CSV table of C-alpha atoms and ligand atoms in Angstrom, one decimal:
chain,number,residue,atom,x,y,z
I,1,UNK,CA,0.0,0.0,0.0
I,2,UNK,CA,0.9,3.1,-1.1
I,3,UNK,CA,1.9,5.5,1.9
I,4,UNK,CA,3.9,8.3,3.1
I,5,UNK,CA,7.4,7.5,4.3
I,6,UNK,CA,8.6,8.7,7.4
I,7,UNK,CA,12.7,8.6,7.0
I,8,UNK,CA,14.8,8.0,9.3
I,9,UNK,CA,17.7,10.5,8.3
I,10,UNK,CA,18.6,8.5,4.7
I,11,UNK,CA,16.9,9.7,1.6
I,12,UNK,CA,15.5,6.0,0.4
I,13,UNK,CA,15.5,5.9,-3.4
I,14,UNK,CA,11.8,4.3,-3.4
I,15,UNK,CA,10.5,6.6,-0.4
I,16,UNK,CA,7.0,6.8,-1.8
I,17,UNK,CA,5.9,10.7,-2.4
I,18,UNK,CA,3.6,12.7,-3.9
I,19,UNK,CA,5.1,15.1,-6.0
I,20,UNK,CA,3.7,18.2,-7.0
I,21,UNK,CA,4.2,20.5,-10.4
I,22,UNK,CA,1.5,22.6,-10.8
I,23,UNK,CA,2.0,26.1,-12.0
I,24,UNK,CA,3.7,26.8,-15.6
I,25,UNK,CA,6.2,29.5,-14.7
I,26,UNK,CA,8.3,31.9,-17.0
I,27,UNK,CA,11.4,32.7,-16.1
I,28,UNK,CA,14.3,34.7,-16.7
I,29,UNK,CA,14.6,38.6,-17.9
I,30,UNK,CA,12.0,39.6,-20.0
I,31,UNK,CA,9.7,37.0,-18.8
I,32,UNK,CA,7.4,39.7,-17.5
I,33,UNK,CA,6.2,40.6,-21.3
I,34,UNK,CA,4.9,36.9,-21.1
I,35,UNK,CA,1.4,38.9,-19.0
I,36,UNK,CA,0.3,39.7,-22.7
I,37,UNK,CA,-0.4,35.9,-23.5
I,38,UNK,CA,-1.1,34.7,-20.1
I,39,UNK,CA,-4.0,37.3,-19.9
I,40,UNK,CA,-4.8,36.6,-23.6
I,41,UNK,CA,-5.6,33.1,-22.8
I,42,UNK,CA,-8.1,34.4,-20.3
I,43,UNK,CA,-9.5,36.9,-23.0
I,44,UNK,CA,-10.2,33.8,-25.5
I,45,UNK,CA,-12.1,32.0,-22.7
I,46,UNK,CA,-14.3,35.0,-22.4
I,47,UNK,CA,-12.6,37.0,-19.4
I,48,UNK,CA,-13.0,40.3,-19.5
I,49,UNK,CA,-12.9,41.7,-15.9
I,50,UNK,CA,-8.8,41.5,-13.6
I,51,UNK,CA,-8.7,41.9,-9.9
I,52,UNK,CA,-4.9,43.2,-9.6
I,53,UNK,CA,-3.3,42.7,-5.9
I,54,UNK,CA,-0.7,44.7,-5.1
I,55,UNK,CA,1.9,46.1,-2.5
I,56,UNK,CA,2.0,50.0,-1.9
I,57,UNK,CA,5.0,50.6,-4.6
I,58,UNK,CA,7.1,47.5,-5.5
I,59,UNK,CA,4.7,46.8,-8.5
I,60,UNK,CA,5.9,50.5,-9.6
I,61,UNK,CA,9.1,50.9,-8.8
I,62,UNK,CA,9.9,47.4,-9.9
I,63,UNK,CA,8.3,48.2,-13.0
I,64,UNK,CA,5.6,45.5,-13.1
I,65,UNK,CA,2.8,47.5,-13.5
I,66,UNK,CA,3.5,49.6,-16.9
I,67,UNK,CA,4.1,45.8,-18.3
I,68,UNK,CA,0.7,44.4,-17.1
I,69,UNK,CA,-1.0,47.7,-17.8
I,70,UNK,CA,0.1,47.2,-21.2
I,71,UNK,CA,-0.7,43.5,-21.0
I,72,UNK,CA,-4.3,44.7,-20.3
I,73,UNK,CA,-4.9,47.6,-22.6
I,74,UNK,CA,-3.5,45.1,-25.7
I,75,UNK,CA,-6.1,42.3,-24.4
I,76,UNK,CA,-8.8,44.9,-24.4
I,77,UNK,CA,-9.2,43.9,-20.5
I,78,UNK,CA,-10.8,46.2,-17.5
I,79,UNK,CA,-9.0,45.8,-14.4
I,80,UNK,CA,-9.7,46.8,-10.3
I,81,UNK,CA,-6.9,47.6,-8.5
I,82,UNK,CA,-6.4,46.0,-4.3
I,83,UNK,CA,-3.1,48.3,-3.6
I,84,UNK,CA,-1.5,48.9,-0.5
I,85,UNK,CA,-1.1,45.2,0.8
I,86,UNK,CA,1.3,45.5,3.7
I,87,UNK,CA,4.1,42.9,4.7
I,88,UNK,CA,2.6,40.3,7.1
I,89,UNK,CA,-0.8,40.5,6.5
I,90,UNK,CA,-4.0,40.6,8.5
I,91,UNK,CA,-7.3,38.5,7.7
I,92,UNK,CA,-8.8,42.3,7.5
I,93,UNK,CA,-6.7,43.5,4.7
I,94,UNK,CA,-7.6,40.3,2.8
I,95,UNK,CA,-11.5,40.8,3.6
I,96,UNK,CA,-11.0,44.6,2.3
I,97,UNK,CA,-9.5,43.3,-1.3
I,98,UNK,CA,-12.6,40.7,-1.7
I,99,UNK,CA,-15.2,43.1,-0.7
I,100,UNK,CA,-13.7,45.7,-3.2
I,101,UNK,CA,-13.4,43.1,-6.1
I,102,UNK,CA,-17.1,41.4,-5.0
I,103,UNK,CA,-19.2,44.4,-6.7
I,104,UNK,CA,-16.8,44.4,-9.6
I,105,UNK,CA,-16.8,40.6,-10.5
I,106,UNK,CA,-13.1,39.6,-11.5
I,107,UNK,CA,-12.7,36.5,-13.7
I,108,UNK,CA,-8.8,36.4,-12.9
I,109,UNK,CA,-6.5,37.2,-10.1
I,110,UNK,CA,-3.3,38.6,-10.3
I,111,UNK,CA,-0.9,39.1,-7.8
I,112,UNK,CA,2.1,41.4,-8.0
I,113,UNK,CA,4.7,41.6,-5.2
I,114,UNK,CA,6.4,39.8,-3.0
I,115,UNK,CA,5.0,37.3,-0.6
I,116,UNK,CA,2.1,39.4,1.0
I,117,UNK,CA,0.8,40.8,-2.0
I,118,UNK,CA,1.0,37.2,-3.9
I,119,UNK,CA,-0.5,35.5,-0.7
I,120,UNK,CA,-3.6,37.7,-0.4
I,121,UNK,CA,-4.1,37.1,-3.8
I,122,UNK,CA,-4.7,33.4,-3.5
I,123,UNK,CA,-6.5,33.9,-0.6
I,124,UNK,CA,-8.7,36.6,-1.9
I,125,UNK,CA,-9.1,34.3,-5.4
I,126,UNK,CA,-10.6,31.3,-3.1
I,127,UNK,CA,-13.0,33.6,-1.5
I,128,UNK,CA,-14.3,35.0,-4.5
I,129,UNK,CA,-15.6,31.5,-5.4
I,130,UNK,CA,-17.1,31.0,-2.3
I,131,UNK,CA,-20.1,32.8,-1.2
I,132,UNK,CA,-20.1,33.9,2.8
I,133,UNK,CA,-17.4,32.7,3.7
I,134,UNK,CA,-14.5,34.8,5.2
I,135,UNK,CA,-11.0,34.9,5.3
I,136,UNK,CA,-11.1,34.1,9.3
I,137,UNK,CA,-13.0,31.4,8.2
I,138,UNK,CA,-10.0,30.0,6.1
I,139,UNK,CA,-7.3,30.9,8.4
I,140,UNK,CA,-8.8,29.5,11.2
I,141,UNK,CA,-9.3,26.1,8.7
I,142,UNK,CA,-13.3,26.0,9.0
I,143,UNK,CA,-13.7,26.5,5.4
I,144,UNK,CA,-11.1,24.4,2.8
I,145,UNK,CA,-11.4,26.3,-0.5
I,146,UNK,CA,-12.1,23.6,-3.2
I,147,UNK,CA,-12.1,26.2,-6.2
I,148,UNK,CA,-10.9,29.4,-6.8
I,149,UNK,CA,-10.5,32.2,-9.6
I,150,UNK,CA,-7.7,31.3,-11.6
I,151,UNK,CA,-4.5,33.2,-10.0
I,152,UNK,CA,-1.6,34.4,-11.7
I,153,UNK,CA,1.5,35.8,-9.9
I,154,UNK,CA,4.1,38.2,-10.9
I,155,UNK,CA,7.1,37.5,-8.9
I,156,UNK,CA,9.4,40.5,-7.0
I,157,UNK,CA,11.1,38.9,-4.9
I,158,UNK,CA,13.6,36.0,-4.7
I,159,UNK,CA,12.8,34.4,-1.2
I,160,UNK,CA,8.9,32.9,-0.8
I,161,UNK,CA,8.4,30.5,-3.3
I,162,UNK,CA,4.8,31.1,-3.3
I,163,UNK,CA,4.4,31.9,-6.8
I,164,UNK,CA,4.9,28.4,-7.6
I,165,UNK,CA,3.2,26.5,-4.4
I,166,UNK,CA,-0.8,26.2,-2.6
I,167,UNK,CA,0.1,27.8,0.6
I,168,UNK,CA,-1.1,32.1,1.3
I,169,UNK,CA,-0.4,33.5,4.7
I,170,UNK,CA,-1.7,35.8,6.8
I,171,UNK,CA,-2.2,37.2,10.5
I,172,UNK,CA,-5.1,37.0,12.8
I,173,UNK,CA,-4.4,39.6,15.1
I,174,UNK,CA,-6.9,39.3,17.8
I,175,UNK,CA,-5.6,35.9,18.2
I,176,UNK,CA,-2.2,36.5,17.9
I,177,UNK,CA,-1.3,34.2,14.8
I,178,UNK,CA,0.1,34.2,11.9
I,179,UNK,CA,-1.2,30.7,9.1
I,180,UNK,CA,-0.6,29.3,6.5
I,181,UNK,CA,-3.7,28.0,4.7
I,182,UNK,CA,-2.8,25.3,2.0
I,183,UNK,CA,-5.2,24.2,-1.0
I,184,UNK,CA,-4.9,22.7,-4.0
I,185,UNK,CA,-6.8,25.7,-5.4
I,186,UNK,CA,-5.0,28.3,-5.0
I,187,UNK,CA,-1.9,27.4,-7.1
I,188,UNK,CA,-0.8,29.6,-9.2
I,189,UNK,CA,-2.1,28.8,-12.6
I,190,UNK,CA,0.6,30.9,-14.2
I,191,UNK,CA,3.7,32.7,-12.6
I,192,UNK,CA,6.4,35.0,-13.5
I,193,UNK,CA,9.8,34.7,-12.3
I,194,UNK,CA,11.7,38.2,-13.9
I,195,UNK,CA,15.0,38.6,-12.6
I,196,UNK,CA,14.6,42.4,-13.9
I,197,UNK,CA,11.8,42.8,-11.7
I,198,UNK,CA,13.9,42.6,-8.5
I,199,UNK,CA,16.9,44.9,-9.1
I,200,UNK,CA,14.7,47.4,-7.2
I,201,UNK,CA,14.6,45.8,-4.1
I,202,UNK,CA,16.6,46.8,-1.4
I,203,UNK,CA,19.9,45.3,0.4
I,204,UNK,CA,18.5,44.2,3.4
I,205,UNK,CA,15.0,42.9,2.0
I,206,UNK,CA,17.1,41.2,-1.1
I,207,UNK,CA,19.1,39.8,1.9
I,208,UNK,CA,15.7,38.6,4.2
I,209,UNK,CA,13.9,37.5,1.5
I,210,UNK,CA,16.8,35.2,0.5
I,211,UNK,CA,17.0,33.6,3.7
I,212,UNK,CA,13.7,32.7,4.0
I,213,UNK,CA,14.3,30.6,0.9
I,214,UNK,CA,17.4,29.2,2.6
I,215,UNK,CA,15.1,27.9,5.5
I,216,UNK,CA,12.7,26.5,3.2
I,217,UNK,CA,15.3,24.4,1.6
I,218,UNK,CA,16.4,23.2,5.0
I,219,UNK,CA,12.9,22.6,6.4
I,220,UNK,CA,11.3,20.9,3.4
I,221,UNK,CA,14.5,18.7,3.2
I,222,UNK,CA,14.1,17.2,6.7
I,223,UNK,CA,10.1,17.1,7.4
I,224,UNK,CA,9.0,13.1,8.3
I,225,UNK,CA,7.4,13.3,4.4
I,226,UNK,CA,10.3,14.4,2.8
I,227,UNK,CA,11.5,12.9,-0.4
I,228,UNK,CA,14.7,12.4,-2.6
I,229,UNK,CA,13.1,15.0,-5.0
I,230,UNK,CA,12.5,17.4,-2.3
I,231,UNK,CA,16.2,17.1,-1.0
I,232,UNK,CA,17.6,17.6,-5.0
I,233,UNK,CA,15.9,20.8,-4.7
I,234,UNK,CA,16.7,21.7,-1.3
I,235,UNK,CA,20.4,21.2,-2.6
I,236,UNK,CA,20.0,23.2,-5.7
I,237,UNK,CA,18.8,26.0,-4.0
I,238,UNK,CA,21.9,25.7,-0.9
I,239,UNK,CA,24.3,25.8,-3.2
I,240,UNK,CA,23.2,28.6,-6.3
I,241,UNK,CA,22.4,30.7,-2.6
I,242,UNK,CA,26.1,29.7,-1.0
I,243,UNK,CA,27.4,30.8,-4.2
I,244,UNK,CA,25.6,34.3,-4.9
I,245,UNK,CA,24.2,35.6,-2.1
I,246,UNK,CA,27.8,36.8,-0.6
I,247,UNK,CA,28.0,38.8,-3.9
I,248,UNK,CA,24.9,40.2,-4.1
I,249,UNK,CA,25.4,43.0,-1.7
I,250,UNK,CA,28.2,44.9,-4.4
I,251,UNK,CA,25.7,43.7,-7.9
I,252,UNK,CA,22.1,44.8,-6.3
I,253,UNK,CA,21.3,46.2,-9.7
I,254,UNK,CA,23.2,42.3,-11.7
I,255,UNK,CA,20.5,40.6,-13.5
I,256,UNK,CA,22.9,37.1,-13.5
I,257,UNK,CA,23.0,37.4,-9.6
I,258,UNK,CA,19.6,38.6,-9.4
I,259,UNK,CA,18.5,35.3,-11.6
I,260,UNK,CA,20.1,33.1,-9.9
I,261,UNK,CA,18.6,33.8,-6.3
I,262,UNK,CA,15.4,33.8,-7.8
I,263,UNK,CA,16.3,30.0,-9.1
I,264,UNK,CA,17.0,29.4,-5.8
I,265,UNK,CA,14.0,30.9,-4.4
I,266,UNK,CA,11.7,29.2,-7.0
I,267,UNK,CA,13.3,25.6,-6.1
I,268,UNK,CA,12.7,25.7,-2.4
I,269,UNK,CA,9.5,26.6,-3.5
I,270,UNK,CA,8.3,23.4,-5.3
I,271,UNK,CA,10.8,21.7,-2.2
I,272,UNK,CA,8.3,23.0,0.6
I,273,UNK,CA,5.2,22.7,-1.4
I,274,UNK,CA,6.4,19.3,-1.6
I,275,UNK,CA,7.4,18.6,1.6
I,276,UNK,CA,6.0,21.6,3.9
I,277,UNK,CA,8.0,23.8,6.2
I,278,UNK,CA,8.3,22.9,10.2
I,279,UNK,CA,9.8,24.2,13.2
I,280,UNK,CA,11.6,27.4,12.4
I,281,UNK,CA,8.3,28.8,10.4
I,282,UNK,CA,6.2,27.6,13.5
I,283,UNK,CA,8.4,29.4,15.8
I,284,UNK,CA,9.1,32.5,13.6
I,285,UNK,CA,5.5,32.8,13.0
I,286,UNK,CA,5.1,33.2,17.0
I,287,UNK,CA,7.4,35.7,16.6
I,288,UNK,CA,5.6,37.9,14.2
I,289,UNK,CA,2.3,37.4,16.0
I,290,UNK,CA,4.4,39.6,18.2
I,291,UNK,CA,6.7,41.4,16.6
I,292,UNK,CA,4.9,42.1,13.4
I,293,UNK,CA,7.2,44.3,12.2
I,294,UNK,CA,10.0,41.8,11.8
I,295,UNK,CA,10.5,40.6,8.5
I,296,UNK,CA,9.6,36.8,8.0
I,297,UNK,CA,13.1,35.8,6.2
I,298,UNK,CA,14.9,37.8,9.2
I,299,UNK,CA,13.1,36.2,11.7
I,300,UNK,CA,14.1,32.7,10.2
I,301,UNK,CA,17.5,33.7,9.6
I,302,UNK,CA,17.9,34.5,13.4
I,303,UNK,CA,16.5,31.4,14.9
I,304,UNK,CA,18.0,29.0,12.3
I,305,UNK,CA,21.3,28.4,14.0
I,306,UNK,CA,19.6,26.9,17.2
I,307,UNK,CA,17.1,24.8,14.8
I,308,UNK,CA,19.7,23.7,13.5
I,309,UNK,CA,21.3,22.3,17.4
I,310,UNK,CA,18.5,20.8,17.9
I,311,UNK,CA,17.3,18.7,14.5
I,312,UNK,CA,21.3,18.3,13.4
I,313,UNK,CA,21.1,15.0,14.8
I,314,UNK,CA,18.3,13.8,13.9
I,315,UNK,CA,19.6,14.3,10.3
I,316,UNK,CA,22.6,14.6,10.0
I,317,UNK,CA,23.1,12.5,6.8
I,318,UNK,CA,20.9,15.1,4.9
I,319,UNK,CA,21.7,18.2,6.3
I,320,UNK,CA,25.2,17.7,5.7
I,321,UNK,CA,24.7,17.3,2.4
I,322,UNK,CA,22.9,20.1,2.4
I,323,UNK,CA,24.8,22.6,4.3
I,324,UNK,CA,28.4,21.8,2.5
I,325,UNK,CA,28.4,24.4,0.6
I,326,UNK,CA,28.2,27.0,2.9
I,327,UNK,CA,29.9,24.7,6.1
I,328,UNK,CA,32.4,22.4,3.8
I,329,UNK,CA,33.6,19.3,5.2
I,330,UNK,CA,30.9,18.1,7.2
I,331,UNK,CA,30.6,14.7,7.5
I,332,UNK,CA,26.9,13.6,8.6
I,333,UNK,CA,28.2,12.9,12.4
I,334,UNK,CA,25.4,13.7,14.7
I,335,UNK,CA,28.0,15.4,16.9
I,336,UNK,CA,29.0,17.9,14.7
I,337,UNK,CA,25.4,19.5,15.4
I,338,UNK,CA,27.2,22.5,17.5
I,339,UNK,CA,29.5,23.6,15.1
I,340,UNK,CA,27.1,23.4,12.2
I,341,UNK,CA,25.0,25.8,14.3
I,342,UNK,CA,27.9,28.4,14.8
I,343,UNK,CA,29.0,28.0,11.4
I,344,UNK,CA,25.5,28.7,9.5
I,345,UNK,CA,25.2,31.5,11.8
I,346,UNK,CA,28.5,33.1,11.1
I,347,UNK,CA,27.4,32.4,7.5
I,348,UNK,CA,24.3,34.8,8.3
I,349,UNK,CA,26.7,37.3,9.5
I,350,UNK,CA,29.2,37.1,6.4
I,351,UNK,CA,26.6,37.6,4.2
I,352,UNK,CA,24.9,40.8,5.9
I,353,UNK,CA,22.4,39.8,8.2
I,354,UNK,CA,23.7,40.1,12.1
I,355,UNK,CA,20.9,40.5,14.2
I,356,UNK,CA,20.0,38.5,16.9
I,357,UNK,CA,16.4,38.3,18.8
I,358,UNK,CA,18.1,41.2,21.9
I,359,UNK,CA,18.9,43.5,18.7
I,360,UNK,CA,15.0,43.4,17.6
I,361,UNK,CA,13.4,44.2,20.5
I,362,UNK,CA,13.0,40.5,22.5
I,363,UNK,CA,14.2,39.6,25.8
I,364,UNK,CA,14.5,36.9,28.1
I,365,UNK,CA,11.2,38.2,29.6
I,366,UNK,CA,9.4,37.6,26.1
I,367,UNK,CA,10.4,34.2,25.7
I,368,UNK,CA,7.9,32.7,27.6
I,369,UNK,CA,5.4,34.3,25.9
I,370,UNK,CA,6.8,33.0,22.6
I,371,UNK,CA,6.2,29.5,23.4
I,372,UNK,CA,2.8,30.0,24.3
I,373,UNK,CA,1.9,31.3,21.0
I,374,UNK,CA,3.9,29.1,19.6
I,375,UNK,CA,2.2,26.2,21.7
I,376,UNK,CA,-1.6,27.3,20.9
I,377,UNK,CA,-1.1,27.9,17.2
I,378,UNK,CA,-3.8,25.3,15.3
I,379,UNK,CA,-0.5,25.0,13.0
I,380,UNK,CA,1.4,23.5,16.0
I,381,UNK,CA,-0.1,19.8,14.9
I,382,UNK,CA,0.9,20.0,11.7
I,383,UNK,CA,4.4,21.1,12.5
I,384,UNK,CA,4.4,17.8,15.0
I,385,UNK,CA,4.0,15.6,12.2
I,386,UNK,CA,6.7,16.8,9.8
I,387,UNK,CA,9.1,18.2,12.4
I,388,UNK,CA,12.2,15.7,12.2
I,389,UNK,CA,12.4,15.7,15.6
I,390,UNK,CA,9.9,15.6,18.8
I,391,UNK,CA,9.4,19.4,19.3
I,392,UNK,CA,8.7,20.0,23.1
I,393,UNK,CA,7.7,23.5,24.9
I,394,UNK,CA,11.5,23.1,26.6
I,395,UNK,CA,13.1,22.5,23.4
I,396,UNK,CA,11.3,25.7,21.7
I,397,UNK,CA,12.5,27.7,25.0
I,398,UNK,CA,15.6,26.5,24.1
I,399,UNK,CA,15.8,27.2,20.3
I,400,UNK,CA,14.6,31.2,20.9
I,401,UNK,CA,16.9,31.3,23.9
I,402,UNK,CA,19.7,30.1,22.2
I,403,UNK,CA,18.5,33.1,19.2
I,404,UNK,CA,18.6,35.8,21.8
I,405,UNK,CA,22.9,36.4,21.5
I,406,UNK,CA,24.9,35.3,19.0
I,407,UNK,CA,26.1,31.6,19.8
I,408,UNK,CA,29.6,32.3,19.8
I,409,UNK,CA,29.0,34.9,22.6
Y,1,FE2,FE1,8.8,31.3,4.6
């Protein structure tokens, strides 16, 4: 009988797995002028009407927008715009863009930003095709969307994956969390992936948002369903990251380097929409819930290190693999965990991001809290299942403690 596998550190050559290819993505330079045909497939089926997502200026200064504005004028096609979408966010903001689109009756939804814009999207794209129900509704998983307006994304960042994967977060705020909601219907049915579209972005976002991919790589790779296809793509993305993102801080404005994160990006994408994320998204998400002006990749990036401590072990095969190219010479020992965890984060450090949880605003005091929200998030199961290792309130103490200093200190 056909199951899922749970590994035990080796990568099995027959571990059964679903794998997942959904969206059809362009990618590379120019790939943005691929809008015109994407929305002219639409226009053929009888589409007329495009709900348009979008950040507060990224889609401008990126220069998305005069491409898809174009892309709309030569298909003849009416559009409302949903602008202003912040970074993390709330169900509210995602109620707001469906009520705006409801009286004008979109037939396609496309999203244009980074993560949040993309994400409420999705979310707002199920919604449409399903009458009184809310976006509390689907973060709090009472309603599973089985349908949804067909989604496009226009990629601008190199670090979420989401154009090409089923999952759209957001905050509940009154509740303190932050979910992921995950349905087959709200993939993506095209994406763009235009390295030109992200020379914009600044240093320390292009630096965040890289990071999160990094920790997507090294989650989906070691979650109790992973797969030898998730842990080629997990690989792929380590090592094109270990090999550009150190440069990227002098070529902000190189297409080549620009291209090549987004590769990355893109490939942890399909690895965690393959495989799902686990602890350090479960505990970073606690940490936005209170700190909801941290960015997501710079939360991960600061509790990664003491993730790593604590799942090193359980996986070392894999993660060694993995990790070589920015730790070389590792050799799969489970006592090499420490040193693995000092050397990623020194990584961090080498390739601009230094901050710990004391230099953004948490104490010991907080840590406590942490936990808690970590503990009563409805996403805490989930993370059970796939986390590699058996994730306990004293080891999550642990993790965010050992995330409040650098560990060298
Ligand atoms: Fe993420």
């Amino acid at each position: 009988m056909w199951r899922p596998f749970k590994p035990s550190g080796e990568i099995v050559e027959m571990n059964p797995s679903e794998i997942r290819l959904r969206t059809t993505l362009y990618f590379g330079p120019g790939a943005v002028g691929r809008m015109e045909d994407i929305l002219g497939r639409y226009r053929r089926r009888g589409a007329r009407r495009v709900g348009i997502v979008t950040g507060t200026k990224s889609h401008i200064l990126s220069g998305a927008w005069d491409r898809v504005e174009e892309a709309l004028e030569k298909n003849d096609m009416e559009f409302e715009l949903s602008s202003g979408v912040p970074p993390n966010p709330t169900v509210d903001v995602i109620e707001e863009a469906v009520e705006l689109f409801k009286s004008f009756g979109p037939e396609v939804i496309v999203g244009i930003g980074g993560g949040s814009p993309i994400d409420a999207s999705k979310a707002a794209g199920a919604l449409l095709k399903s009458e009184g129900k809310s976006a509390l509704d689907l973060y709090t998983y009472r309603f599973h969307p089985k349908e949804a307006l067909p989604i496009v994304a226009v990629n601008l960042t190199h670090g979420t994956g989401t154009e090409v994967d089923r999952y759209a977060v957001a905050t509940i705020p009154e509740k303190r969390v932050k979910l992921g909601a995950a349905s087959d219907a709200m993939y993506p049915e095209f994406a763009v992936d235009d390295p030109e579209l992200t020379l914009s972005l600044p240093e320390k976002q292009s630096l965040y948002v890289t990071l999160d991919a990094v920790n997507h790589a090294v989650e989906a790779a070691t979650t109790t369903v992973t797969s030898r296809f998730t842990e080629m793509l997990s690989r792929e993305c380590l090592g094109v990251v270990a090999d550009h993102l150190p440069r990227l801080k002098d070529h902000l404005k190189d297409v080549e380097v620009r291209g090549a994160l987004m590769h990355a990006s893109m490939v942890a994408g399909v690895a965690i929409d393959n495989s799902r994320a686990h602890i350090t998204h479960l505990l970073e998400h606690a940490l936005s819930a209170l700190k909801p002006e941290v960015p997501h990749g710079l939360g991960l990036a600061i509790l990664l290190p003491a993730v790593l401590k604590e799942i090193y072990p359980a996986r070392a095969e894999v993660l060694s693999r993995l990790l070589r190219p920015i730790v070389p010479g590792l050799k799969g020992r489970e006592e090499e965990a420490e040193a693995v965890a000092r050397e990623v984060e020194r990584w961090t450090f080498s390739v601009g991001v230094e901050e710990k949880l004391s230099d953004i605003g948490i104490g010991e005091e907080d840590v406590g809290e942490l936990v808690e929200i970590a503990f009563s998030s409805p996403a805490l199961k989930g993370t059970e299942k796939l986390s590699p290792v058996g994730l306990t309130r004293e080891m999550a103490r642990r993790i965010y403690e050992n995330s409040l200093y650098p560990l060298s200190e």
